[in-house]
Amino acid sequence: MGILDNLRQSVIDGDMNHTQELVEKAIAENVPAEQILKEGLISAMSEVGRMFEAGEFFVPEMLIAARAMKTGLTLLRPHLIAANVHAIGKVIIGTVEGDVHDIGKNLVGMMLEGAGFEVIDLGADVPPEKYVRAVKEHHPDLVACSALLTTTMLRMKDIILSLEEAGLRGQVKVMVGGAPITESYARDIGADLYAPDAASAASRAKELIFELRKS
Ligand code: B1M
């Protein structure tokens, strides 16, 4: 097996130390940063997403793999910047106001990073004005909102309304998710995208971005 196959497997196995060693080795051997990203880290996370959807992986395994991926990405990031490698899109993510649950949101953020997105994490308990400010500052392609409570899921609609009021709604797509959210709720509040879990959040966001780039 080549170094990138080993790297891919170490991320799938969630072996942070080995991932770190292999990224360092690949950089030292002058493997292009973009190739390390695509064939090592992104390829691993898309396999992790597939395994999760197939019921072969559960949340803990996915979290551990995502952490290994993040370690590798942190080491690789300066080399990607130096090589002028761009992310496939930019996402602002947060858990809505009044809600402190952030484990699912963090996992969604990590899977999006693993799919090649730049992710700006606003944290938890994020009021609509903070999303609006972040959209003005960072110009993302996607605003991703997570909610875990039936009481706080209502705040998602406020975020969409605030983006409309600020004249920003046409510039960004909105993705919503979290345990109480359904496809029909997402449609009712005017969101563009819904995903039931972190793996599909990454794959659906990627599909949407490719559709947008085509049109
Ligand atoms: Co809370 N809590 N909690 N809690 N808590 C739930 C959500 C609850 C279902 C437990 C229960 O009663 N059975 C219940 C909600 C009931 C309801 O509204 N229907 C509940 C409650 C009531 C509360 C409090 C009100 C309790 C109290 O104080 N009386 C309180 C609220 C605090 C607040 O937010 N203001 C509270 C507090 C907490 C803790 C702080 C103790 C802790 C959170 C710690 C943290 O996140 N840092 C906590 C926890 C851990 C849970 C449970 C046990 C686990 C949540 C979790 O992390 N799951 C939860 C019960 C449960 O879910 N079994 C519960 C793992 C995580 C990976 O899954 O977040 O669902 P999840 O994310 C998934 C998908 O939903 C999806 O992808 C993820 C991974 O595949 N997803 C997205 C999530 N966001 C997405 C965004 C997307 C797309 C997909 O696109 C943008």
mmCIF file of C-alpha atoms and ligand atoms in Angstrom:
data_model
loop_
_atom_site.group_PDB
_atom_site.id
_atom_site.type_symbol
_atom_site.label_atom_id
_atom_site.label_comp_id
_atom_site.label_asym_id
_atom_site.label_seq_id
_atom_site.Cartn_x
_atom_site.Cartn_y
_atom_site.Cartn_z
ATOM 1 C CA MET A 1 0.000 0.000 0.000
ATOM 2 C CA GLY A 2 1.216 3.505 -0.812
ATOM 3 C CA ILE A 3 1.500 6.285 1.727
ATOM 4 C CA LEU A 4 -1.851 7.849 0.763
ATOM 5 C CA ASP A 5 -3.662 4.513 1.060
ATOM 6 C CA ASN A 6 -2.130 4.121 4.515
ATOM 7 C CA LEU A 7 -3.170 7.658 5.411
ATOM 8 C CA ARG A 8 -6.720 7.036 4.206
ATOM 9 C CA GLN A 9 -6.902 3.853 6.298
ATOM 10 C CA SER A 10 -5.469 5.564 9.396
ATOM 11 C CA VAL A 11 -8.245 8.197 9.227
ATOM 12 C CA ILE A 12 -10.909 5.521 8.787
ATOM 13 C CA ASP A 13 -9.403 3.704 11.792
ATOM 14 C CA GLY A 14 -9.454 6.980 13.734
ATOM 15 C CA ASP A 15 -5.735 6.646 14.519
ATOM 16 C CA MET A 16 -4.783 10.263 15.207
ATOM 17 C CA ASN A 17 -1.060 9.654 15.840
ATOM 18 C CA HIS A 18 -0.584 7.548 12.741
ATOM 19 C CA THR A 19 -2.548 10.087 10.664
ATOM 20 C CA GLN A 20 -0.261 12.822 11.930
ATOM 21 C CA GLU A 21 2.890 10.791 11.148
ATOM 22 C CA LEU A 22 1.674 9.901 7.662
ATOM 23 C CA VAL A 23 0.721 13.477 6.755
ATOM 24 C CA GLU A 24 4.173 14.624 7.932
ATOM 25 C CA LYS A 25 5.826 11.831 5.940
ATOM 26 C CA ALA A 26 3.832 12.623 2.788
ATOM 27 C CA ILE A 27 4.754 16.317 3.079
ATOM 28 C CA ALA A 28 8.437 15.395 3.621
ATOM 29 C CA GLU A 29 8.292 13.178 0.522
ATOM 30 C CA ASN A 30 6.949 16.127 -1.498
ATOM 31 C CA VAL A 31 3.561 14.578 -2.224
ATOM 32 C CA PRO A 32 1.470 17.585 -3.383
ATOM 33 C CA ALA A 33 -0.731 18.976 -0.588
ATOM 34 C CA GLU A 34 -3.835 18.761 -2.780
ATOM 35 C CA GLN A 35 -3.210 15.068 -3.430
ATOM 36 C CA ILE A 36 -2.760 14.401 0.309
ATOM 37 C CA LEU A 37 -6.044 16.204 0.929
ATOM 38 C CA LYS A 38 -8.057 14.507 -1.790
ATOM 39 C CA GLU A 39 -6.647 10.978 -1.869
ATOM 40 C CA GLY A 40 -5.882 10.758 1.857
ATOM 41 C CA LEU A 41 -8.241 12.832 3.987
ATOM 42 C CA ILE A 42 -11.307 13.539 1.807
ATOM 43 C CA SER A 43 -11.355 10.051 0.348
ATOM 44 C CA ALA A 44 -11.235 8.618 3.905
ATOM 45 C CA MET A 45 -14.120 10.792 5.114
ATOM 46 C CA SER A 46 -16.278 9.936 2.135
ATOM 47 C CA GLU A 47 -15.718 6.247 2.943
ATOM 48 C CA VAL A 48 -16.577 6.978 6.611
ATOM 49 C CA GLY A 49 -19.791 8.671 5.427
ATOM 50 C CA ARG A 50 -20.620 5.662 3.251
ATOM 51 C CA MET A 51 -19.997 3.258 6.139
ATOM 52 C CA PHE A 52 -22.201 5.361 8.430
ATOM 53 C CA GLU A 53 -25.031 5.380 5.893
ATOM 54 C CA ALA A 54 -24.632 1.616 5.434
ATOM 55 C CA GLY A 55 -24.887 1.068 9.193
ATOM 56 C CA GLU A 56 -21.291 -0.226 9.381
ATOM 57 C CA PHE A 57 -20.152 2.798 11.452
ATOM 58 C CA PHE A 58 -21.968 4.591 14.265
ATOM 59 C CA VAL A 59 -21.589 8.092 15.741
ATOM 60 C CA PRO A 60 -18.591 7.255 18.000
ATOM 61 C CA GLU A 61 -16.544 5.734 15.145
ATOM 62 C CA MET A 62 -17.465 8.654 12.902
ATOM 63 C CA LEU A 63 -16.410 11.151 15.595
ATOM 64 C CA ILE A 64 -13.081 9.407 16.132
ATOM 65 C CA ALA A 65 -12.369 9.297 12.388
ATOM 66 C CA ALA A 66 -13.360 12.971 12.041
ATOM 67 C CA ARG A 67 -10.922 13.908 14.810
ATOM 68 C CA ALA A 68 -8.099 12.052 13.059
ATOM 69 C CA MET A 69 -9.020 13.838 9.826
ATOM 70 C CA LYS A 70 -8.945 17.193 11.635
ATOM 71 C CA THR A 71 -5.447 16.504 13.028
ATOM 72 C CA GLY A 72 -4.218 15.748 9.518
ATOM 73 C CA LEU A 73 -5.961 18.790 8.084
ATOM 74 C CA THR A 74 -4.423 21.099 10.695
ATOM 75 C CA LEU A 75 -0.932 19.927 9.674
ATOM 76 C CA LEU A 76 -1.764 20.175 5.995
ATOM 77 C CA ARG A 77 -3.513 23.564 6.045
ATOM 78 C CA PRO A 78 -0.398 25.809 5.684
ATOM 79 C CA HIS A 79 0.763 23.658 2.757
ATOM 80 C CA LEU A 80 -2.654 23.920 1.088
ATOM 81 C CA ILE A 81 -2.555 27.698 1.459
ATOM 82 C CA ALA A 82 1.003 27.836 0.104
ATOM 83 C CA ALA A 83 -0.090 25.701 -2.867
ATOM 84 C CA ASN A 84 -3.118 27.971 -3.392
ATOM 85 C CA VAL A 85 -5.575 25.087 -2.992
ATOM 86 C CA HIS A 86 -9.062 26.388 -2.407
ATOM 87 C CA ALA A 87 -11.877 24.820 -0.452
ATOM 88 C CA ILE A 88 -14.876 23.664 -2.527
ATOM 89 C CA GLY A 89 -17.072 26.154 -0.657
ATOM 90 C CA LYS A 90 -17.486 28.035 2.589
ATOM 91 C CA VAL A 91 -19.944 27.151 5.344
ATOM 92 C CA ILE A 92 -21.002 29.017 8.460
ATOM 93 C CA ILE A 93 -22.291 26.632 11.081
ATOM 94 C CA GLY A 94 -23.888 27.075 14.482
ATOM 95 C CA THR A 95 -26.415 25.733 16.947
ATOM 96 C CA VAL A 96 -29.418 28.054 17.187
ATOM 97 C CA GLU A 97 -30.126 30.516 19.990
ATOM 98 C CA GLY A 98 -31.190 28.994 23.316
ATOM 99 C CA ASP A 99 -29.660 25.624 22.454
ATOM 100 C CA VAL A 100 -26.320 24.441 23.858
ATOM 101 C CA HIS A 101 -26.232 21.004 22.207
ATOM 102 C CA ASP A 102 -23.146 21.048 20.029
ATOM 103 C CA ILE A 103 -21.947 17.465 19.606
ATOM 104 C CA GLY A 104 -23.999 16.836 16.436
ATOM 105 C CA LYS A 105 -23.184 20.293 15.085
ATOM 106 C CA ASN A 106 -19.454 19.679 15.621
ATOM 107 C CA LEU A 107 -19.695 16.363 13.839
ATOM 108 C CA VAL A 108 -21.538 17.954 10.905
ATOM 109 C CA GLY A 109 -18.820 20.646 10.785
ATOM 110 C CA MET A 110 -16.064 18.041 10.757
ATOM 111 C CA MET A 111 -17.759 16.000 8.013
ATOM 112 C CA LEU A 112 -18.158 19.169 5.939
ATOM 113 C CA GLU A 113 -14.446 19.892 6.448
ATOM 114 C CA GLY A 114 -13.708 16.316 5.486
ATOM 115 C CA ALA A 115 -15.695 16.869 2.280
ATOM 116 C CA GLY A 116 -13.453 19.825 1.384
ATOM 117 C CA PHE A 117 -15.401 22.809 2.762
ATOM 118 C CA GLU A 118 -13.953 25.686 4.752
ATOM 119 C CA VAL A 119 -16.020 25.734 7.939
ATOM 120 C CA ILE A 120 -16.523 28.744 10.175
ATOM 121 C CA ASP A 121 -17.987 27.592 13.463
ATOM 122 C CA LEU A 122 -20.033 30.161 15.382
ATOM 123 C CA GLY A 123 -20.490 27.773 18.304
ATOM 124 C CA ALA A 124 -23.736 27.088 20.159
ATOM 125 C CA ASP A 125 -26.563 29.356 21.359
ATOM 126 C CA VAL A 126 -26.134 31.577 18.308
ATOM 127 C CA PRO A 127 -28.675 34.419 17.849
ATOM 128 C CA PRO A 128 -29.917 35.258 14.322
ATOM 129 C CA GLU A 129 -27.989 38.586 14.303
ATOM 130 C CA LYS A 130 -24.733 36.684 14.730
ATOM 131 C CA TYR A 131 -25.463 34.563 11.631
ATOM 132 C CA VAL A 132 -26.264 37.755 9.724
ATOM 133 C CA ARG A 133 -23.000 39.419 10.837
ATOM 134 C CA ALA A 134 -21.028 36.304 9.924
ATOM 135 C CA VAL A 135 -22.613 36.148 6.448
ATOM 136 C CA LYS A 136 -21.702 39.811 5.855
ATOM 137 C CA GLU A 137 -18.144 39.199 7.028
ATOM 138 C CA HIS A 138 -17.344 35.820 5.478
ATOM 139 C CA HIS A 139 -19.608 35.571 2.395
ATOM 140 C CA PRO A 140 -20.286 31.832 2.778
ATOM 141 C CA ASP A 141 -22.065 29.636 0.237
ATOM 142 C CA LEU A 142 -24.022 27.918 2.964
ATOM 143 C CA VAL A 143 -25.407 28.704 6.416
ATOM 144 C CA ALA A 144 -25.844 25.505 8.448
ATOM 145 C CA CYS A 145 -28.099 25.540 11.526
ATOM 146 C CA SER A 146 -28.435 22.785 14.079
ATOM 147 C CA ALA A 147 -31.145 22.453 16.761
ATOM 148 C CA LEU A 148 -31.758 19.652 19.233
ATOM 149 C CA LEU A 149 -34.784 20.945 21.122
ATOM 150 C CA THR A 150 -38.358 21.166 19.920
ATOM 151 C CA THR A 151 -38.451 24.620 21.527
ATOM 152 C CA THR A 152 -35.310 25.972 19.825
ATOM 153 C CA MET A 153 -35.979 24.513 16.361
ATOM 154 C CA LEU A 154 -38.413 27.425 15.931
ATOM 155 C CA ARG A 155 -35.421 29.789 15.925
ATOM 156 C CA MET A 156 -34.371 28.450 12.532
ATOM 157 C CA LYS A 157 -37.191 30.333 10.873
ATOM 158 C CA ASP A 158 -35.956 33.542 12.597
ATOM 159 C CA ILE A 159 -32.506 33.041 11.095
ATOM 160 C CA ILE A 160 -34.006 32.757 7.611
ATOM 161 C CA LEU A 161 -36.183 35.847 8.213
ATOM 162 C CA SER A 162 -33.197 37.824 9.510
ATOM 163 C CA LEU A 163 -31.182 36.901 6.427
ATOM 164 C CA GLU A 164 -34.132 38.046 4.282
ATOM 165 C CA GLU A 165 -34.455 41.323 6.182
ATOM 166 C CA ALA A 166 -30.731 41.985 5.777
ATOM 167 C CA GLY A 167 -31.078 41.398 2.006
ATOM 168 C CA LEU A 168 -28.703 38.423 2.207
ATOM 169 C CA ARG A 169 -31.029 35.495 1.577
ATOM 170 C CA GLY A 170 -30.328 35.448 -2.171
ATOM 171 C CA GLN A 171 -26.597 35.101 -1.526
ATOM 172 C CA VAL A 172 -26.613 32.015 0.676
ATOM 173 C CA LYS A 173 -28.245 28.628 0.893
ATOM 174 C CA VAL A 174 -29.549 27.507 4.274
ATOM 175 C CA MET A 175 -29.201 23.945 5.542
ATOM 176 C CA VAL A 176 -30.962 22.767 8.692
ATOM 177 C CA GLY A 177 -30.737 19.610 10.755
ATOM 178 C CA GLY A 178 -30.796 18.101 14.218
ATOM 179 C CA ALA A 179 -32.831 15.407 15.960
ATOM 180 C CA PRO A 180 -36.280 17.137 15.898
ATOM 181 C CA ILE A 181 -35.935 18.494 12.333
ATOM 182 C CA THR A 182 -37.658 16.815 9.403
ATOM 183 C CA GLU A 183 -37.576 17.318 5.657
ATOM 184 C CA SER A 184 -41.102 18.803 5.726
ATOM 185 C CA TYR A 185 -40.228 21.205 8.570
ATOM 186 C CA ALA A 186 -37.199 22.370 6.586
ATOM 187 C CA ARG A 187 -39.436 22.969 3.562
ATOM 188 C CA ASP A 188 -42.071 24.797 5.659
ATOM 189 C CA ILE A 189 -39.594 27.315 7.043
ATOM 190 C CA GLY A 190 -38.033 27.952 3.632
ATOM 191 C CA ALA A 191 -34.682 26.210 4.140
ATOM 192 C CA ASP A 192 -32.872 25.032 1.008
ATOM 193 C CA LEU A 193 -31.471 21.817 2.372
ATOM 194 C CA TYR A 194 -32.144 19.292 5.096
ATOM 195 C CA ALA A 195 -29.929 16.430 6.201
ATOM 196 C CA PRO A 196 -30.770 13.820 8.824
ATOM 197 C CA ASP A 197 -27.160 13.144 9.837
ATOM 198 C CA ALA A 198 -23.602 14.388 9.495
ATOM 199 C CA ALA A 199 -22.626 12.101 6.627
ATOM 200 C CA SER A 200 -25.561 13.131 4.468
ATOM 201 C CA ALA A 201 -25.103 16.787 5.482
ATOM 202 C CA ALA A 202 -21.648 16.642 3.873
ATOM 203 C CA SER A 203 -22.774 14.782 0.753
ATOM 204 C CA ARG A 204 -25.894 16.933 0.217
ATOM 205 C CA ALA A 205 -23.961 20.171 0.731
ATOM 206 C CA LYS A 206 -21.394 18.998 -1.797
ATOM 207 C CA GLU A 207 -24.102 18.098 -4.336
ATOM 208 C CA LEU A 208 -25.749 21.504 -3.867
ATOM 209 C CA ILE A 209 -22.461 23.355 -4.373
ATOM 210 C CA PHE A 210 -21.705 21.399 -7.546
ATOM 211 C CA GLU A 211 -25.247 22.157 -8.841
ATOM 212 C CA LEU A 212 -24.750 25.868 -8.087
ATOM 213 C CA ARG A 213 -21.358 25.962 -9.793
ATOM 214 C CA LYS A 214 -22.870 24.299 -12.899
ATOM 215 C CA SER A 215 -25.705 26.820 -13.239
HETATM 216 CO CO1 B1M B 1 -30.105 17.541 26.093
HETATM 217 N N1 B1M B 1 -31.846 17.028 25.382
HETATM 218 N N2 B1M B 1 -30.981 18.956 27.173
HETATM 219 N N3 B1M B 1 -28.342 17.841 26.837
HETATM 220 N N4 B1M B 1 -29.592 15.947 25.259
HETATM 221 C C1 B1M B 1 -31.856 15.982 24.356
HETATM 222 C C2 B1M B 1 -31.750 16.588 22.964
HETATM 223 C C3 B1M B 1 -33.254 15.288 24.632
HETATM 224 C C4 B1M B 1 -33.847 14.581 23.398
HETATM 225 C C5 B1M B 1 -33.098 14.312 25.821
HETATM 226 C C6 B1M B 1 -34.410 13.655 26.211
HETATM 227 O O1 B1M B 1 -35.197 14.260 26.885
HETATM 228 N N5 B1M B 1 -34.625 12.447 25.763
HETATM 229 C C7 B1M B 1 -34.118 16.496 25.144
HETATM 230 C C8 B1M B 1 -34.863 17.279 24.063
HETATM 231 C C9 B1M B 1 -36.348 17.010 24.096
HETATM 232 C C10 B1M B 1 -37.046 17.788 23.053
HETATM 233 O O2 B1M B 1 -36.859 18.947 22.862
HETATM 234 N N6 B1M B 1 -37.865 17.062 22.323
HETATM 235 C C11 B1M B 1 -33.057 17.319 25.836
HETATM 236 C C12 B1M B 1 -33.327 18.287 26.839
HETATM 237 C C13 B1M B 1 -34.781 18.408 27.249
HETATM 238 C C14 B1M B 1 -32.335 19.088 27.432
HETATM 239 C C15 B1M B 1 -32.508 20.168 28.500
HETATM 240 C C16 B1M B 1 -33.714 21.080 28.321
HETATM 241 C C17 B1M B 1 -32.533 19.421 29.842
HETATM 242 C C18 B1M B 1 -32.806 20.318 31.032
HETATM 243 O O3 B1M B 1 -31.991 21.141 31.376
HETATM 244 N N7 B1M B 1 -33.978 20.123 31.573
HETATM 245 C C19 B1M B 1 -31.168 20.948 28.400
HETATM 246 C C20 B1M B 1 -31.270 22.091 27.399
HETATM 247 C C21 B1M B 1 -30.071 22.973 27.444
HETATM 248 C C22 B1M B 1 -30.118 23.959 26.292
HETATM 249 O O4 B1M B 1 -29.732 23.618 25.198
HETATM 250 N N8 B1M B 1 -30.602 25.157 26.559
HETATM 251 C C23 B1M B 1 -30.259 19.887 27.871
HETATM 252 C C24 B1M B 1 -28.885 19.864 28.128
HETATM 253 C C25 B1M B 1 -28.015 18.887 27.668
HETATM 254 C C26 B1M B 1 -26.553 18.798 28.068
HETATM 255 C C27 B1M B 1 -25.873 20.159 28.215
HETATM 256 C C28 B1M B 1 -26.470 18.064 29.373
HETATM 257 C C29 B1M B 1 -25.971 17.870 26.936
HETATM 258 C C30 B1M B 1 -25.391 18.630 25.717
HETATM 259 C C31 B1M B 1 -23.878 18.659 25.702
HETATM 260 C C32 B1M B 1 -23.367 19.200 24.402
HETATM 261 O O5 B1M B 1 -23.928 19.055 23.323
HETATM 262 N N9 B1M B 1 -22.229 19.850 24.504
HETATM 263 C C33 B1M B 1 -27.216 17.138 26.468
HETATM 264 C C34 B1M B 1 -27.197 15.930 25.729
HETATM 265 C C35 B1M B 1 -25.843 15.275 25.550
HETATM 266 C C36 B1M B 1 -28.374 15.365 25.166
HETATM 267 C C37 B1M B 1 -28.539 14.010 24.456
HETATM 268 C C38 B1M B 1 -28.446 12.934 25.525
HETATM 269 C C39 B1M B 1 -27.529 13.682 23.354
HETATM 270 C C40 B1M B 1 -27.408 14.725 22.257
HETATM 271 C C41 B1M B 1 -26.236 14.362 21.381
HETATM 272 O O6 B1M B 1 -25.174 14.965 21.478
HETATM 273 N N10 B1M B 1 -26.380 13.317 20.529
HETATM 274 C C42 B1M B 1 -29.987 14.158 23.835
HETATM 275 C C43 B1M B 1 -30.757 12.861 23.794
HETATM 276 C C44 B1M B 1 -30.454 12.080 22.559
HETATM 277 O O7 B1M B 1 -30.248 12.627 21.478
HETATM 278 N N11 B1M B 1 -30.482 10.788 22.700
HETATM 279 C C45 B1M B 1 -30.550 15.301 24.549
HETATM 280 C C46 B1M B 1 -25.302 12.817 19.670
HETATM 281 C C47 B1M B 1 -25.217 13.671 18.404
HETATM 282 C C48 B1M B 1 -24.114 13.127 17.498
HETATM 283 O O8 B1M B 1 -26.460 13.547 17.729
HETATM 284 O O9 B1M B 1 -26.995 15.980 18.112
HETATM 285 O O10 B1M B 1 -28.741 14.389 17.144
HETATM 286 P P1 B1M B 1 -27.341 14.808 17.295
HETATM 287 O O11 B1M B 1 -26.760 15.135 15.834
HETATM 288 C C49 B1M B 1 -26.950 14.242 14.751
HETATM 289 C C50 B1M B 1 -28.183 14.568 13.898
HETATM 290 O O12 B1M B 1 -29.218 15.164 14.627
HETATM 291 C C51 B1M B 1 -27.632 15.409 12.793
HETATM 292 O O13 B1M B 1 -26.320 14.924 12.603
HETATM 293 C C52 B1M B 1 -25.762 14.507 13.840
HETATM 294 C C53 B1M B 1 -24.857 13.309 13.649
HETATM 295 O O14 B1M B 1 -25.259 12.421 12.685
HETATM 296 N N12 B1M B 1 -27.533 16.852 12.907
HETATM 297 C C54 B1M B 1 -27.542 17.620 11.764
HETATM 298 C C55 B1M B 1 -27.346 17.651 13.954
HETATM 299 N N13 B1M B 1 -27.249 18.911 13.572
HETATM 300 C C56 B1M B 1 -27.348 18.936 12.236
HETATM 301 C C57 B1M B 1 -27.284 19.992 11.327
HETATM 302 C C58 B1M B 1 -27.418 19.690 9.962
HETATM 303 C C59 B1M B 1 -27.631 18.396 9.530
HETATM 304 C C60 B1M B 1 -27.688 17.344 10.422
HETATM 305 O O15 B1M B 1 -27.390 20.636 9.014
HETATM 306 C C61 B1M B 1 -27.050 21.941 9.346
#
